[in-house]
Short mmCIF file of C-alpha atoms in Angstrom, two decimals:
data_model
loop_
_atom_site.label_atom_id
_atom_site.label_comp_id
_atom_site.label_asym_id
_atom_site.label_seq_id
_atom_site.Cartn_x
_atom_site.Cartn_y
_atom_site.Cartn_z
CA MET A 12 -16.42 6.30 32.69
CA THR A 13 -16.09 10.06 32.31
CA ARG A 14 -15.10 11.82 29.12
CA LYS A 15 -14.13 15.41 28.39
CA SER A 16 -13.36 17.36 25.24
CA ILE A 17 -11.21 20.34 24.35
CA ARG A 18 -12.84 22.75 21.92
CA ALA A 19 -11.72 25.93 20.24
CA ALA A 20 -14.17 27.97 22.32
CA LEU A 21 -12.31 27.16 25.55
CA SER A 22 -9.68 29.51 26.89
CA THR A 23 -6.03 28.53 27.20
CA GLN A 24 -6.37 28.10 30.95
CA GLU A 25 -9.46 25.90 30.60
CA ARG A 26 -7.64 23.65 28.13
CA ALA A 27 -4.66 23.37 30.47
CA ASP A 28 -6.93 22.44 33.39
CA ILE A 29 -8.60 19.66 31.39
CA LEU A 30 -5.23 18.25 30.31
CA GLU A 31 -3.94 18.34 33.88
CA GLU A 32 -7.03 16.53 35.11
CA PHE A 33 -6.73 13.95 32.33
CA ASN A 34 -3.09 13.22 33.28
CA ASP A 35 -3.96 12.85 36.97
CA PRO A 36 -3.88 9.12 37.95
CA ASP A 37 -6.61 9.70 40.54
CA SER A 38 -8.97 11.37 38.06
CA ASP A 39 -12.01 9.49 36.72
CA ILE A 40 -11.57 10.88 33.18
CA GLN A 41 -10.98 7.93 30.84
CA VAL A 42 -11.56 9.54 27.43
CA LEU A 43 -10.31 12.87 26.07
CA ILE A 44 -11.68 14.14 22.74
CA ILE A 45 -9.59 16.74 20.93
CA THR A 46 -9.04 17.82 17.32
CA PRO A 47 -5.60 17.42 15.69
CA ILE A 48 -5.24 21.18 15.26
CA LEU A 49 -5.76 21.85 18.98
CA GLY A 50 -3.84 18.86 20.29
CA ALA A 51 -1.03 18.18 17.83
CA LEU A 52 1.47 20.62 19.33
CA GLY A 53 2.61 21.32 22.87
CA THR A 54 0.33 18.88 24.73
CA ASP A 55 1.46 16.06 27.01
CA MET A 56 -0.92 13.10 27.28
CA GLN A 57 1.53 10.30 27.97
CA MET A 58 1.33 10.21 31.77
CA CYS A 59 -1.85 8.15 32.07
CA CYS A 60 -2.69 7.25 28.48
CA ASN A 61 -1.18 4.84 25.97
CA LYS A 62 -4.03 4.32 23.47
CA GLY A 63 -5.36 6.73 20.90
CA MET A 64 -7.64 6.92 17.86
CA LEU A 65 -7.21 9.30 14.93
CA GLN A 66 -10.51 9.76 13.11
CA LEU A 67 -9.95 13.18 11.50
CA TRP A 68 -7.19 12.94 8.90
CA CYS A 69 -4.70 15.76 8.37
CA TRP A 70 -3.56 16.92 4.94
CA ASN A 71 0.07 16.59 6.00
CA ALA A 72 1.81 13.44 7.22
CA ASN A 73 4.03 15.57 9.48
CA MET A 74 0.90 16.70 11.32
CA VAL A 75 -0.13 13.06 11.69
CA ASP A 76 3.28 12.34 13.23
CA GLN A 77 2.79 15.22 15.65
CA VAL A 78 -0.56 13.79 16.74
CA LEU A 79 0.95 10.34 17.27
CA GLY A 80 3.77 11.92 19.22
CA ARG A 81 1.42 13.11 21.97
CA LEU A 82 1.64 9.65 23.55
CA ILE A 83 5.15 8.63 22.45
CA ARG A 84 7.05 10.97 24.75
CA ILE A 85 9.47 10.93 27.67
CA GLY A 86 7.64 9.57 30.70
CA GLN A 87 5.57 6.99 28.80
CA LYS A 88 5.95 3.64 30.57
CA ARG A 89 3.62 1.47 28.49
CA PHE A 90 3.42 0.24 24.92
CA VAL A 91 1.67 2.87 22.78
CA GLU A 92 -1.12 1.78 20.45
CA TRP A 93 -2.72 4.06 17.87
CA HIS A 94 -5.66 3.31 15.55
CA LEU A 95 -5.94 5.37 12.36
CA TYR A 96 -9.48 5.07 11.06
CA THR A 97 -10.50 5.31 7.42
CA VAL A 98 -13.76 4.44 5.69
CA GLU A 99 -13.32 2.13 2.70
CA GLY A 100 -14.90 3.19 -0.55
CA THR A 101 -15.06 6.90 0.35
CA ILE A 102 -13.19 10.10 -0.42
CA TYR A 103 -10.91 9.47 2.59
CA GLU A 104 -8.86 7.11 0.43
CA LYS A 105 -8.30 9.97 -2.01
CA TYR A 106 -7.06 12.03 0.93
CA GLU A 107 -4.63 9.26 1.85
CA ARG A 108 -3.34 9.09 -1.72
CA ILE A 109 -2.44 12.79 -1.63
CA ILE A 110 -0.91 12.57 1.86
CA TRP A 111 1.34 9.58 1.15
CA ARG A 112 2.37 10.92 -2.25
CA LYS A 113 3.70 14.13 -0.68
CA HIS A 114 5.27 12.25 2.22
CA SER A 115 7.10 9.80 -0.06
CA ARG A 116 8.87 12.71 -1.81
CA GLN A 117 9.79 14.27 1.51
CA MET A 118 11.19 10.98 2.81
CA ALA A 119 13.17 10.47 -0.40
CA ALA A 120 14.89 13.82 0.19
CA GLU A 121 15.49 13.29 3.92
CA ARG A 122 16.47 9.64 4.20
CA ASN A 123 19.96 8.37 3.54
CA ILE A 124 19.36 5.60 1.00
CA PRO A 125 22.08 4.01 -1.16
CA PRO A 126 22.93 6.24 -4.15
CA GLN A 127 22.43 3.31 -6.54
CA ILE A 128 18.67 3.37 -5.86
CA LYS A 129 17.57 6.18 -8.15
CA GLY A 130 14.46 7.42 -9.89
CA GLU A 131 11.14 5.69 -9.49
CA LEU A 132 12.65 2.74 -7.64
CA GLY A 133 13.56 5.11 -4.80
CA ILE A 134 9.92 6.27 -4.59
CA VAL A 135 8.79 2.64 -4.41
CA LEU A 136 11.19 2.08 -1.53
CA MET A 137 9.83 5.14 0.30
CA TYR A 138 6.28 3.83 -0.03
CA GLU A 139 7.47 0.56 1.49
CA PHE A 140 9.04 2.45 4.40
CA ILE A 141 5.70 4.21 4.90
CA ARG A 142 3.87 0.87 4.84
CA VAL A 143 6.12 -0.49 7.58
CA LEU A 144 6.16 2.68 9.70
CA TYR A 145 2.38 3.13 9.70
CA ASN A 146 1.55 -0.60 9.68
CA GLN A 147 -0.44 -0.30 6.47
CA PRO A 148 -2.04 -3.46 5.04
CA PHE A 149 -0.34 -3.00 1.65
CA ASN A 150 2.00 -0.72 -0.29
CA ARG A 151 0.17 2.41 -1.52
CA TYR A 152 2.45 3.10 -4.51
CA LEU A 153 -0.07 1.89 -7.10
CA TRP A 154 -2.63 4.39 -5.77
CA GLU A 155 -0.38 7.08 -7.22
CA VAL A 156 0.44 5.29 -10.48
CA ILE A 157 -3.01 4.28 -11.71
CA ASP A 158 -5.30 6.43 -9.50
CA PRO A 159 -8.19 3.92 -9.50
CA ASP A 160 -11.82 4.78 -8.94
CA ILE A 161 -12.85 4.86 -5.28
CA PRO A 162 -14.48 1.37 -5.08
CA SER A 163 -11.25 -0.20 -6.45
CA TYR A 164 -8.82 1.28 -3.92
CA ASP A 165 -8.95 -1.81 -1.72
CA SER A 166 -9.74 -4.41 -4.38
CA GLN A 167 -8.11 -7.83 -4.13
CA TYR A 168 -6.41 -7.32 -7.49
CA LEU A 169 -4.80 -4.05 -6.37
CA ARG A 170 -3.71 -5.56 -3.06
CA ARG A 171 -2.10 -8.49 -4.85
CA ALA A 172 -0.28 -6.20 -7.27
CA ALA A 173 0.84 -4.06 -4.30
CA ASP A 174 2.36 -7.16 -2.68
CA LYS A 175 4.53 -7.56 -5.78
CA ILE A 176 5.57 -3.91 -5.53
CA SER A 177 6.63 -4.63 -1.94
CA ARG A 178 8.73 -7.54 -3.18
CA ILE A 179 10.44 -5.25 -5.70
CA ALA A 180 11.14 -2.70 -2.95
CA LEU A 181 12.56 -5.39 -0.66
CA TRP A 182 14.76 -6.71 -3.46
CA ALA A 183 16.05 -3.19 -4.16
CA TYR A 184 16.86 -2.64 -0.48
CA GLN A 185 18.75 -5.93 -0.23
CA ASN A 186 20.47 -5.70 -3.64
CA TYR A 187 21.05 -1.97 -3.98
CA THR A 188 24.36 -2.47 -5.81
CA GLU A 189 22.42 -3.91 -8.79
CA CYS A 190 19.74 -1.19 -8.97
CA GLU A 191 21.42 1.10 -11.50
CA LEU A 192 19.87 -0.91 -14.34
CA LEU A 193 16.41 0.20 -13.20
CA ALA A 194 17.18 3.89 -12.68
CA LYS A 195 15.31 5.09 -15.79
CA LYS A 196 12.20 2.96 -15.45
CA HIS A 197 8.79 4.64 -15.67
CA PRO A 198 6.04 4.13 -13.02
CA LEU A 199 3.97 2.16 -15.53
CA ASP A 200 6.99 -0.05 -16.20
CA LEU A 201 7.05 -1.11 -12.54
CA TYR A 202 3.29 -1.65 -12.61
CA ALA A 203 3.70 -3.89 -15.66
CA CYS A 204 6.48 -5.75 -13.86
CA ALA A 205 4.14 -6.42 -10.92
CA MET A 206 1.51 -7.78 -13.32
CA ARG A 207 4.06 -10.10 -14.90
CA MET A 208 5.05 -11.41 -11.49
CA MET A 209 1.38 -12.17 -10.84
CA HIS A 210 1.08 -13.81 -14.27
CA HIS A 211 4.19 -15.93 -13.63
CA GLU A 212 2.85 -17.19 -10.30
CA ASP A 213 -0.53 -18.01 -11.86
CA CYS A 214 1.10 -20.05 -14.63
CA ASN A 215 3.91 -21.68 -12.65
CA GLU A 216 2.30 -21.90 -9.20
CA GLY A 217 5.30 -20.57 -7.35
CA GLU A 218 7.12 -17.39 -6.38
CA LEU A 219 9.64 -15.92 -8.76
CA ASP A 220 13.29 -15.46 -7.79
CA LEU A 221 13.96 -11.84 -8.69
CA THR A 222 17.18 -10.80 -10.38
CA ALA A 223 18.36 -7.49 -11.80
CA GLU A 224 18.30 -8.89 -15.34
CA TRP A 225 14.74 -10.21 -15.02
CA LEU A 226 13.48 -6.92 -13.59
CA TYR A 227 15.25 -4.90 -16.29
CA LEU A 228 13.73 -6.95 -19.12
CA ASN A 229 10.24 -7.26 -17.66
CA ALA A 230 9.79 -3.78 -16.18
CA ASP A 231 8.50 -2.59 -19.53
CA ALA A 232 4.91 -1.43 -19.99
CA PHE A 233 5.19 -1.91 -23.75
CA GLY A 234 5.66 -5.65 -23.32
CA TRP A 235 2.34 -6.33 -21.60
CA ASP A 236 -1.08 -6.49 -23.23
CA VAL A 237 -3.22 -4.81 -20.55
CA ALA A 238 -6.47 -5.47 -22.42
CA LYS A 239 -5.90 -9.23 -22.49
CA ASP A 240 -3.79 -9.32 -19.30
CA GLN A 241 -1.11 -11.43 -20.92
CA TYR A 242 2.58 -11.24 -21.72
CA ILE A 243 3.83 -10.31 -25.19
CA PRO A 244 6.99 -12.33 -26.01
CA ARG A 245 10.14 -10.39 -26.78
CA SER A 246 10.26 -11.63 -30.38
CA GLU A 247 6.73 -10.34 -30.94
CA ARG A 248 7.60 -7.01 -29.33
CA VAL A 249 10.54 -6.60 -31.74
CA LYS A 250 8.20 -7.17 -34.70
CA ILE A 251 5.71 -4.64 -33.34
CA SER A 252 8.45 -2.06 -32.75
CA ARG A 253 9.83 -2.50 -36.27
CA ALA A 254 6.35 -2.25 -37.81
CA ILE A 255 5.62 0.97 -35.92
CA LYS A 256 8.95 2.53 -36.90
CA SER A 257 8.41 1.56 -40.53
CA GLN A 258 4.92 3.03 -40.44
CA VAL A 259 6.21 6.32 -38.99
CA ARG A 260 8.85 6.56 -41.72
CA ARG A 261 6.21 5.98 -44.44
CA ILE A 262 3.95 8.68 -43.01
CA LYS A 263 6.82 11.19 -42.84
CA LYS A 264 7.84 10.36 -46.40
CA ILE A 265 4.28 10.79 -47.74
CA LYS A 266 3.81 14.09 -45.89
CA LYS A 267 7.10 15.38 -47.22
CA SER A 268 6.34 14.43 -50.84
CA SER A 269 2.75 15.74 -50.73
CA GLY A 270 3.85 19.02 -49.17
CA SER A 271 6.31 19.78 -51.96
CA LYS A 272 3.69 19.30 -54.74
CA THR A 273 0.82 21.25 -53.17
CA ARG A 274 -0.14 24.53 -54.89
CA ALA A 275 -1.90 27.47 -53.27
CA ARG A 276 -5.64 27.64 -54.08
CA PRO A 277 -8.40 30.08 -53.11
CA ALA A 278 -9.97 29.49 -49.73
CA SER A 279 -13.37 28.86 -51.35
CA SER A 280 -12.02 25.93 -53.34
CA PRO A 281 -12.82 22.49 -51.88
CA ALA A 282 -9.32 21.39 -52.79
CA SER A 283 -7.90 23.92 -50.31
CA ARG A 284 -9.30 21.97 -47.39
CA PRO A 285 -6.76 19.79 -45.62
CA ALA A 286 -6.74 16.44 -47.33
CA LYS A 287 -7.16 13.33 -45.27
CA GLY A 288 -3.91 11.46 -45.09
CA PRO A 289 -3.51 7.78 -45.88
CA ARG A 290 -4.87 5.46 -43.24
CA PHE A 291 -2.79 2.59 -41.93
CA VAL A 292 -3.94 -0.26 -39.75
CA LEU A 293 -1.40 -2.11 -37.66
CA LYS A 294 -2.55 -5.61 -36.77
CA ILE A 295 -0.87 -7.10 -33.73
CA LYS A 296 -1.20 -10.78 -33.05
CA ASN A 297 -0.82 -11.57 -29.37
CA SER A 298 0.68 -14.91 -28.50
CA LYS A 299 1.29 -16.47 -25.16
CA LYS A 300 4.76 -16.72 -23.71
#
């Protein structure tokens, strides 16, 4: 087996000669090594090749598409197979996070999706399109939301939560007329919703039938105790919300009353230092659903 490579030091004619020899059916060249920058544009490799490997990632998904397009061209008679290599637990996964984040926004602007799918739910759907198009093992949306440390990028927990994000995206695509309820949801709300779906399956040993009402009520980061990984019932959430609002009103009232009675004192006086305000402790009792 003979291999050849195209390098930046070669002239334009030398590069063309190597490509012509590689595309010749009678040639003994079986492997061609080329960088994405040199081979992403204006090169035809489809005549005698249908398999490729991408080991040097580009910062732009459009450039990746250009590289993949070297084999998917007019004249290709065989099924094309590409392998995109990454090294788990390395900085390459950070690169991917940046690439797919930019590409999801571009796809959201270019693709004709139903107008009812708005806001963050549309971004989730774009990540699911990317997962299908590039045959990714799981939806990469949570990489953007929580930005985990490098060893956790491919953890089983994150993969399982990503599967629930894929279910939400599939539901949105199939039930787009009911998606307006979720238009104002925050990324962390959808992450909390995925955790509740996992919690429901752990407790009930079965998949949950998604509805717009269930997603609207449960896509709420405030209703999930992340520290204890458990659901906070709605009645308990109402109590917490009322206690917090009452506490805020008390603080504002105390600040207003203390501000009206304060007299100006010399800077050297200890009393002129900012007084410590009253301290409040809010005790929250978590109970299971």
